[in-house]
Amino acid sequence: MATPDDPGWDTRPYLPLLERLRPGARLYFRLTANPTYSTFNRGTRGTRTAHTTPTHQLRWLLDRAPAAGFIIPALPHPEQPEHHQVNVLAARRLDFPRRHGDRRPAHVRIHTVTYEGHLEITDPTALHRTLTHGLGRAKSYGCGLLTVAPTRADREARDSIQRREEAHP
C-alpha cells in the first residue's frame, strides 16, 4: 500500500542518462502527446484541431522527430517502406471544465495519443532539450513527456560487460 513515506515508486538521477546520449544510439521510448494542426480562415484567428486518425497521428510524430533530436527507424520491410518502429498504443479524448478566476468555466477538450517504439538519436543536444522540456502541446495537461530506456540489446550488452568486470576485477 502506498504511503507518503513509501509511495511505491522510485526516482533515479537523470543526468547520467543525459550525459550518455550519443548520435546513432538507439533507445526504447514512450510518449503521450497531443498531436494537433492549425486551421486558418481568412479574417479569423486560427484554431487548433486534433489529428484523429492513426495515419495522421503517426505522421505528426515522424515530422517532429528530427527537430526533437531523433528519428524513428523504418522497419526493414521492402514491401512496406513507410512502416516505422513505433506503435500507437492508445488514443483518448479528454473533456473537462477549466476555471479561470471568477469567470464561467471554459470547456477543454484534448485528444491524447500514446506512442511506443524505438528511436535513433541524431542530435543529442536537441534530444536533451526534448527530454527536459517535452514535445508538442498540452504539457500542462500531462502531454509531451518523452521517456526513454535502453533497448534490450543495449541492456544485455551492458549486463555482459558488468558480469565480466565483476569476474575479473
mmCIF file of C-alpha atoms in Angstrom:
data_model
loop_
_atom_site.group_PDB
_atom_site.id
_atom_site.type_symbol
_atom_site.label_atom_id
_atom_site.label_comp_id
_atom_site.label_asym_id
_atom_site.label_seq_id
_atom_site.Cartn_x
_atom_site.Cartn_y
_atom_site.Cartn_z
ATOM 1 C CA MET A 1 0.000 0.000 0.000
ATOM 2 C CA ALA A 2 1.346 3.403 -0.936
ATOM 3 C CA THR A 3 2.028 5.887 1.835
ATOM 4 C CA PRO A 4 3.578 9.381 1.854
ATOM 5 C CA ASP A 5 6.812 7.858 3.165
ATOM 6 C CA ASP A 6 6.740 4.974 0.667
ATOM 7 C CA PRO A 7 4.754 5.925 -2.441
ATOM 8 C CA GLY A 8 5.513 2.614 -4.163
ATOM 9 C CA TRP A 9 7.786 4.096 -6.821
ATOM 10 C CA ASP A 10 11.349 5.272 -7.042
ATOM 11 C CA THR A 11 13.264 8.002 -8.839
ATOM 12 C CA ARG A 12 16.708 7.920 -10.370
ATOM 13 C CA PRO A 13 19.157 10.692 -11.238
ATOM 14 C CA TYR A 14 18.531 11.943 -14.788
ATOM 15 C CA LEU A 15 21.934 13.477 -15.505
ATOM 16 C CA PRO A 16 23.792 10.167 -16.133
ATOM 17 C CA LEU A 17 21.285 9.292 -18.870
ATOM 18 C CA LEU A 18 21.502 12.746 -20.444
ATOM 19 C CA GLU A 19 25.314 12.556 -20.474
ATOM 20 C CA ARG A 20 25.215 9.198 -22.338
ATOM 21 C CA LEU A 21 23.198 10.481 -25.310
ATOM 22 C CA ARG A 22 25.223 9.864 -28.481
ATOM 23 C CA PRO A 23 24.389 10.149 -32.189
ATOM 24 C CA GLY A 24 23.393 6.778 -33.614
ATOM 25 C CA ALA A 25 22.416 5.274 -30.258
ATOM 26 C CA ARG A 26 19.035 3.560 -30.160
ATOM 27 C CA LEU A 27 16.584 3.813 -27.303
ATOM 28 C CA TYR A 28 13.160 2.452 -26.483
ATOM 29 C CA PHE A 29 10.649 5.280 -25.964
ATOM 30 C CA ARG A 30 7.127 6.073 -24.832
ATOM 31 C CA LEU A 31 5.375 9.391 -25.413
ATOM 32 C CA THR A 32 1.882 10.617 -24.652
ATOM 33 C CA ALA A 33 1.256 13.648 -26.831
ATOM 34 C CA ASN A 34 -1.454 15.942 -28.150
ATOM 35 C CA PRO A 35 -0.969 15.794 -31.952
ATOM 36 C CA THR A 36 -2.660 18.817 -33.491
ATOM 37 C CA TYR A 37 -2.555 21.046 -36.539
ATOM 38 C CA SER A 38 -3.630 24.636 -37.146
ATOM 39 C CA THR A 39 -6.523 25.644 -39.352
ATOM 40 C CA PHE A 40 -6.852 29.203 -40.636
ATOM 41 C CA ASN A 41 -9.823 31.076 -42.047
ATOM 42 C CA ARG A 42 -9.357 34.471 -43.660
ATOM 43 C CA GLY A 43 -10.048 37.242 -41.174
ATOM 44 C CA THR A 44 -10.294 34.986 -38.120
ATOM 45 C CA ARG A 45 -7.929 33.589 -35.581
ATOM 46 C CA GLY A 46 -6.602 30.109 -36.340
ATOM 47 C CA THR A 47 -7.802 27.121 -34.372
ATOM 48 C CA ARG A 48 -6.068 24.000 -33.148
ATOM 49 C CA THR A 49 -7.541 20.764 -34.422
ATOM 50 C CA ALA A 50 -6.621 17.270 -33.247
ATOM 51 C CA HIS A 51 -5.294 14.603 -35.573
ATOM 52 C CA THR A 52 -7.761 11.761 -35.067
ATOM 53 C CA THR A 53 -6.607 9.071 -37.499
ATOM 54 C CA PRO A 54 -3.660 6.780 -36.700
ATOM 55 C CA THR A 55 -2.009 7.701 -40.020
ATOM 56 C CA HIS A 56 -2.078 11.438 -39.255
ATOM 57 C CA GLN A 57 -1.094 10.869 -35.619
ATOM 58 C CA LEU A 58 1.948 8.875 -36.706
ATOM 59 C CA ARG A 59 2.879 11.451 -39.373
ATOM 60 C CA TRP A 60 2.697 14.184 -36.702
ATOM 61 C CA LEU A 61 5.348 12.361 -34.645
ATOM 62 C CA LEU A 62 7.558 11.482 -37.619
ATOM 63 C CA ASP A 63 7.513 15.128 -38.782
ATOM 64 C CA ARG A 64 8.576 16.468 -35.364
ATOM 65 C CA ALA A 65 11.177 13.834 -34.522
ATOM 66 C CA PRO A 66 14.187 15.365 -36.382
ATOM 67 C CA ALA A 67 13.852 18.750 -34.625
ATOM 68 C CA ALA A 68 13.473 16.858 -31.338
ATOM 69 C CA GLY A 69 16.855 15.159 -31.857
ATOM 70 C CA PHE A 70 15.855 11.721 -33.129
ATOM 71 C CA ILE A 71 14.398 9.690 -35.953
ATOM 72 C CA ILE A 72 12.173 6.657 -35.769
ATOM 73 C CA PRO A 73 13.827 3.989 -37.916
ATOM 74 C CA ALA A 74 11.831 2.366 -40.689
ATOM 75 C CA LEU A 75 11.130 -1.321 -40.363
ATOM 76 C CA PRO A 76 13.361 -3.393 -42.647
ATOM 77 C CA HIS A 77 10.492 -4.489 -44.905
ATOM 78 C CA PRO A 78 10.987 -3.705 -48.610
ATOM 79 C CA GLU A 79 7.272 -4.025 -49.431
ATOM 80 C CA GLN A 80 6.243 -1.592 -46.677
ATOM 81 C CA PRO A 81 8.882 1.179 -46.548
ATOM 82 C CA GLU A 82 6.556 3.573 -44.693
ATOM 83 C CA HIS A 83 6.284 1.365 -41.609
ATOM 84 C CA HIS A 84 8.368 2.544 -38.668
ATOM 85 C CA GLN A 85 9.453 1.116 -35.327
ATOM 86 C CA VAL A 86 6.588 2.772 -33.462
ATOM 87 C CA ASN A 87 3.047 1.853 -32.445
ATOM 88 C CA VAL A 88 0.105 3.964 -31.411
ATOM 89 C CA LEU A 89 -0.847 2.261 -28.142
ATOM 90 C CA ALA A 90 -3.830 4.349 -27.146
ATOM 91 C CA ALA A 91 -5.816 7.346 -28.291
ATOM 92 C CA ARG A 92 -8.153 9.118 -25.872
ATOM 93 C CA ARG A 93 -10.339 12.181 -25.812
ATOM 94 C CA LEU A 94 -10.376 14.085 -22.532
ATOM 95 C CA ASP A 95 -13.183 16.557 -21.781
ATOM 96 C CA PHE A 96 -13.283 18.675 -18.643
ATOM 97 C CA PRO A 97 -14.087 22.184 -17.392
ATOM 98 C CA ARG A 98 -11.331 24.664 -16.621
ATOM 99 C CA ARG A 99 -11.919 27.540 -14.228
ATOM 100 C CA HIS A 100 -10.361 30.939 -14.759
ATOM 101 C CA GLY A 101 -10.880 33.033 -11.649
ATOM 102 C CA ASP A 102 -14.476 34.207 -11.267
ATOM 103 C CA ARG A 103 -15.359 33.664 -14.916
ATOM 104 C CA ARG A 104 -17.537 30.834 -16.121
ATOM 105 C CA PRO A 105 -15.685 27.551 -16.634
ATOM 106 C CA ALA A 106 -14.266 27.040 -20.101
ATOM 107 C CA HIS A 107 -14.623 23.675 -21.777
ATOM 108 C CA VAL A 108 -11.332 21.891 -22.528
ATOM 109 C CA ARG A 109 -11.068 19.007 -24.976
ATOM 110 C CA ILE A 110 -7.741 17.279 -25.544
ATOM 111 C CA HIS A 111 -7.022 14.310 -27.778
ATOM 112 C CA THR A 112 -4.056 12.326 -26.473
ATOM 113 C CA VAL A 113 -2.088 9.620 -28.216
ATOM 114 C CA THR A 114 0.396 7.271 -26.563
ATOM 115 C CA TYR A 115 3.241 6.157 -28.826
ATOM 116 C CA GLU A 116 5.758 3.412 -28.076
ATOM 117 C CA GLY A 117 8.713 2.234 -30.117
ATOM 118 C CA HIS A 118 12.393 2.693 -30.873
ATOM 119 C CA LEU A 119 14.230 5.875 -31.754
ATOM 120 C CA GLU A 120 17.700 6.649 -33.035
ATOM 121 C CA ILE A 121 19.487 9.716 -31.693
ATOM 122 C CA THR A 122 20.516 12.233 -34.366
ATOM 123 C CA ASP A 123 21.154 15.341 -32.255
ATOM 124 C CA PRO A 124 21.955 14.740 -28.556
ATOM 125 C CA THR A 125 21.557 18.435 -27.665
ATOM 126 C CA ALA A 126 18.085 18.634 -29.208
ATOM 127 C CA LEU A 127 17.070 15.324 -27.590
ATOM 128 C CA HIS A 128 18.339 16.605 -24.221
ATOM 129 C CA ARG A 129 16.068 19.642 -24.659
ATOM 130 C CA THR A 130 13.124 17.417 -25.650
ATOM 131 C CA LEU A 131 13.627 15.132 -22.655
ATOM 132 C CA THR A 132 13.733 18.053 -20.239
ATOM 133 C CA HIS A 133 11.107 20.335 -21.861
ATOM 134 C CA GLY A 134 8.709 17.950 -23.591
ATOM 135 C CA LEU A 135 7.334 17.593 -27.100
ATOM 136 C CA GLY A 136 4.237 19.209 -28.548
ATOM 137 C CA ARG A 137 1.318 20.989 -26.910
ATOM 138 C CA ALA A 138 -0.831 20.454 -23.807
ATOM 139 C CA LYS A 139 2.127 19.901 -21.490
ATOM 140 C CA SER A 140 0.182 21.451 -18.625
ATOM 141 C CA TYR A 141 -2.362 18.652 -19.096
ATOM 142 C CA GLY A 142 0.213 15.860 -18.918
ATOM 143 C CA CYS A 143 1.181 15.605 -22.579
ATOM 144 C CA GLY A 144 4.637 15.812 -24.121
ATOM 145 C CA LEU A 145 6.677 13.741 -21.659
ATOM 146 C CA LEU A 146 9.101 11.581 -23.627
ATOM 147 C CA THR A 147 10.522 8.706 -21.591
ATOM 148 C CA VAL A 148 13.408 6.589 -22.835
ATOM 149 C CA ALA A 149 15.153 3.401 -21.780
ATOM 150 C CA PRO A 150 17.994 1.321 -23.170
ATOM 151 C CA THR A 151 16.934 -1.215 -25.778
ATOM 152 C CA ARG A 152 17.020 -4.885 -24.831
ATOM 153 C CA ALA A 153 20.244 -5.417 -26.828
ATOM 154 C CA ASP A 154 21.931 -2.492 -25.030
ATOM 155 C CA ARG A 155 20.842 -3.792 -21.614
ATOM 156 C CA GLU A 156 22.138 -7.279 -22.410
ATOM 157 C CA ALA A 157 25.489 -5.889 -23.618
ATOM 158 C CA ARG A 158 25.826 -3.687 -20.516
ATOM 159 C CA ASP A 159 24.957 -6.621 -18.224
ATOM 160 C CA SER A 160 27.521 -8.814 -20.005
ATOM 161 C CA ILE A 161 30.257 -6.191 -19.542
ATOM 162 C CA GLN A 162 29.321 -5.780 -15.885
ATOM 163 C CA ARG A 163 29.482 -9.571 -15.298
ATOM 164 C CA ARG A 164 32.930 -9.712 -16.943
ATOM 165 C CA GLU A 165 34.180 -6.820 -14.817
ATOM 166 C CA GLU A 166 32.890 -8.491 -11.659
ATOM 167 C CA ALA A 167 34.531 -11.805 -12.619
ATOM 168 C CA HIS A 168 37.898 -10.173 -13.384
ATOM 169 C CA PRO A 169 38.317 -7.158 -11.093
#
